[in-house]
PDB file of C-alpha atoms in Angstrom:
ATOM      1  CA  MET A   1      -1.582  17.703  24.772  1.00  0.00           C
ATOM      2  CA  LEU A   2       0.325  14.583  23.763  1.00  0.00           C
ATOM      3  CA  LEU A   3       2.339  14.116  20.662  1.00  0.00           C
ATOM      4  CA  GLY A   4       2.785  10.605  19.396  1.00  0.00           C
ATOM      5  CA  ILE A   5       5.240   9.613  16.525  1.00  0.00           C
ATOM      6  CA  ASP A   6       5.341   6.077  15.097  1.00  0.00           C
ATOM      7  CA  VAL A   7       8.254   5.319  12.702  1.00  0.00           C
ATOM      8  CA  GLY A   8       7.052   2.526  10.476  1.00  0.00           C
ATOM      9  CA  GLY A   9       8.684   0.680   7.563  1.00  0.00           C
ATOM     10  CA  THR A  10       6.693   2.680   5.020  1.00  0.00           C
ATOM     11  CA  HIS A  11       5.366   5.854   6.751  1.00  0.00           C
ATOM     12  CA  THR A  12       6.138   7.950   9.817  1.00  0.00           C
ATOM     13  CA  ASP A  13       2.913   9.041  11.496  1.00  0.00           C
ATOM     14  CA  ALA A  14       2.499  11.870  13.967  1.00  0.00           C
ATOM     15  CA  VAL A  15      -0.575  12.729  16.006  1.00  0.00           C
ATOM     16  CA  VAL A  16      -1.476  15.340  18.604  1.00  0.00           C
ATOM     17  CA  ILE A  17      -4.368  14.419  21.001  1.00  0.00           C
ATOM     18  CA  ASN A  18      -5.954  16.107  23.926  1.00  0.00           C
ATOM     19  CA  GLN A  19      -8.737  14.825  26.226  1.00  0.00           C
ATOM     20  CA  GLN A  20     -11.349  15.404  23.548  1.00  0.00           C
ATOM     21  CA  GLY A  21      -9.452  13.432  20.830  1.00  0.00           C
ATOM     22  CA  ILE A  22      -7.340  13.982  17.838  1.00  0.00           C
ATOM     23  CA  VAL A  23      -6.248  17.652  17.301  1.00  0.00           C
ATOM     24  CA  ALA A  24      -3.822  17.166  14.333  1.00  0.00           C
ATOM     25  CA  ALA A  25      -2.215  14.357  12.340  1.00  0.00           C
ATOM     26  CA  ALA A  26       0.426  13.987   9.694  1.00  0.00           C
ATOM     27  CA  LYS A  27       1.984  11.193   7.645  1.00  0.00           C
ATOM     28  CA  VAL A  28       5.304  11.253   5.786  1.00  0.00           C
ATOM     29  CA  ILE A  29       7.407   8.677   3.976  1.00  0.00           C
ATOM     30  CA  THR A  30       9.941   6.929   6.161  1.00  0.00           C
ATOM     31  CA  VAL A  31      13.470   7.611   4.851  1.00  0.00           C
ATOM     32  CA  HIS A  32      15.367   4.399   6.058  1.00  0.00           C
ATOM     33  CA  GLU A  33      18.787   6.128   5.368  1.00  0.00           C
ATOM     34  CA  ASN A  34      17.843   9.092   7.645  1.00  0.00           C
ATOM     35  CA  LEU A  35      15.202   8.184  10.256  1.00  0.00           C
ATOM     36  CA  LEU A  36      15.716  11.428  12.169  1.00  0.00           C
ATOM     37  CA  HIS A  37      14.687  13.299   8.918  1.00  0.00           C
ATOM     38  CA  SER A  38      11.399  11.323   8.845  1.00  0.00           C
ATOM     39  CA  VAL A  39      10.699  12.094  12.532  1.00  0.00           C
ATOM     40  CA  GLN A  40      11.554  15.865  11.981  1.00  0.00           C
ATOM     41  CA  MET A  41       9.290  16.108   8.881  1.00  0.00           C
ATOM     42  CA  ALA A  42       6.345  14.435  10.669  1.00  0.00           C
ATOM     43  CA  PHE A  43       6.800  16.684  13.731  1.00  0.00           C
ATOM     44  CA  GLU A  44       7.036  19.836  11.678  1.00  0.00           C
ATOM     45  CA  ASP A  45       3.869  18.863   9.709  1.00  0.00           C
ATOM     46  CA  VAL A  46       1.720  18.122  12.710  1.00  0.00           C
ATOM     47  CA  LEU A  47       2.928  21.207  14.504  1.00  0.00           C
ATOM     48  CA  GLN A  48       1.556  23.494  11.783  1.00  0.00           C
ATOM     49  CA  SER A  49      -1.824  23.114  13.532  1.00  0.00           C
ATOM     50  CA  VAL A  50      -0.587  23.173  17.092  1.00  0.00           C
ATOM     51  CA  SER A  51       1.786  25.430  19.176  1.00  0.00           C
ATOM     52  CA  PRO A  52       4.798  23.478  20.509  1.00  0.00           C
ATOM     53  CA  ARG A  53       4.215  25.213  23.854  1.00  0.00           C
ATOM     54  CA  GLN A  54       0.951  23.237  24.178  1.00  0.00           C
ATOM     55  CA  ILE A  55       2.722  19.806  23.927  1.00  0.00           C
ATOM     56  CA  ARG A  56       3.296  18.267  27.379  1.00  0.00           C
ATOM     57  CA  LYS A  57       4.479  14.864  26.533  1.00  0.00           C
ATOM     58  CA  ILE A  58       5.993  13.160  23.438  1.00  0.00           C
ATOM     59  CA  ASN A  59       5.915   9.408  22.752  1.00  0.00           C
ATOM     60  CA  LEU A  60       8.048   7.833  20.067  1.00  0.00           C
ATOM     61  CA  SER A  61       7.593   4.200  18.827  1.00  0.00           C
ATOM     62  CA  THR A  62       8.827   2.161  15.958  1.00  0.00           C
ATOM     63  CA  THR A  63       8.470  -1.358  14.541  1.00  0.00           C
ATOM     64  CA  LEU A  64      11.707  -1.129  12.620  1.00  0.00           C
ATOM     65  CA  THR A  65      13.792  -3.046  15.139  1.00  0.00           C
ATOM     66  CA  THR A  66      11.242  -5.878  15.335  1.00  0.00           C
ATOM     67  CA  ASN A  67      10.971  -6.127  11.643  1.00  0.00           C
ATOM     68  CA  ALA A  68      14.749  -6.185  11.157  1.00  0.00           C
ATOM     69  CA  ILE A  69      14.920  -9.138  13.678  1.00  0.00           C
ATOM     70  CA  ILE A  70      12.102 -11.096  11.993  1.00  0.00           C
ATOM     71  CA  GLU A  71      13.473 -10.357   8.556  1.00  0.00           C
ATOM     72  CA  GLN A  72      17.078 -11.111   9.509  1.00  0.00           C
ATOM     73  CA  LYS A  73      18.303  -7.784   8.183  1.00  0.00           C
ATOM     74  CA  LEU A  74      20.844  -7.203  10.880  1.00  0.00           C
ATOM     75  CA  ASP A  75      24.585  -6.846  10.634  1.00  0.00           C
ATOM     76  CA  GLN A  76      26.673  -9.557  12.244  1.00  0.00           C
ATOM     77  CA  VAL A  77      27.910  -8.684  15.729  1.00  0.00           C
ATOM     78  CA  GLY A  78      30.395 -10.320  18.050  1.00  0.00           C
ATOM     79  CA  MET A  79      31.641 -10.023  21.580  1.00  0.00           C
ATOM     80  CA  PHE A  80      35.019 -10.384  22.967  1.00  0.00           C
ATOM     81  CA  VAL A  81      35.441 -11.506  26.569  1.00  0.00           C
TER      82      VAL A  81
END
């Protein structure tokens, strides 16, 4: 089985799929101050229906970086040479 987690601007979604389709799904609020917490909560919720031993691969994706660039919500950075 495959576990996919998508950290979005509003929600963090998790889904477990196998060759037949969706086995389990979960949705939690994304906590911007603690993204790891959001991932952990989605992970725990979705694994209530599936044994962790059955998971063979985990994919993690996010739109947060792209959104931060587009919305210009990044801290200033510099480089010394």
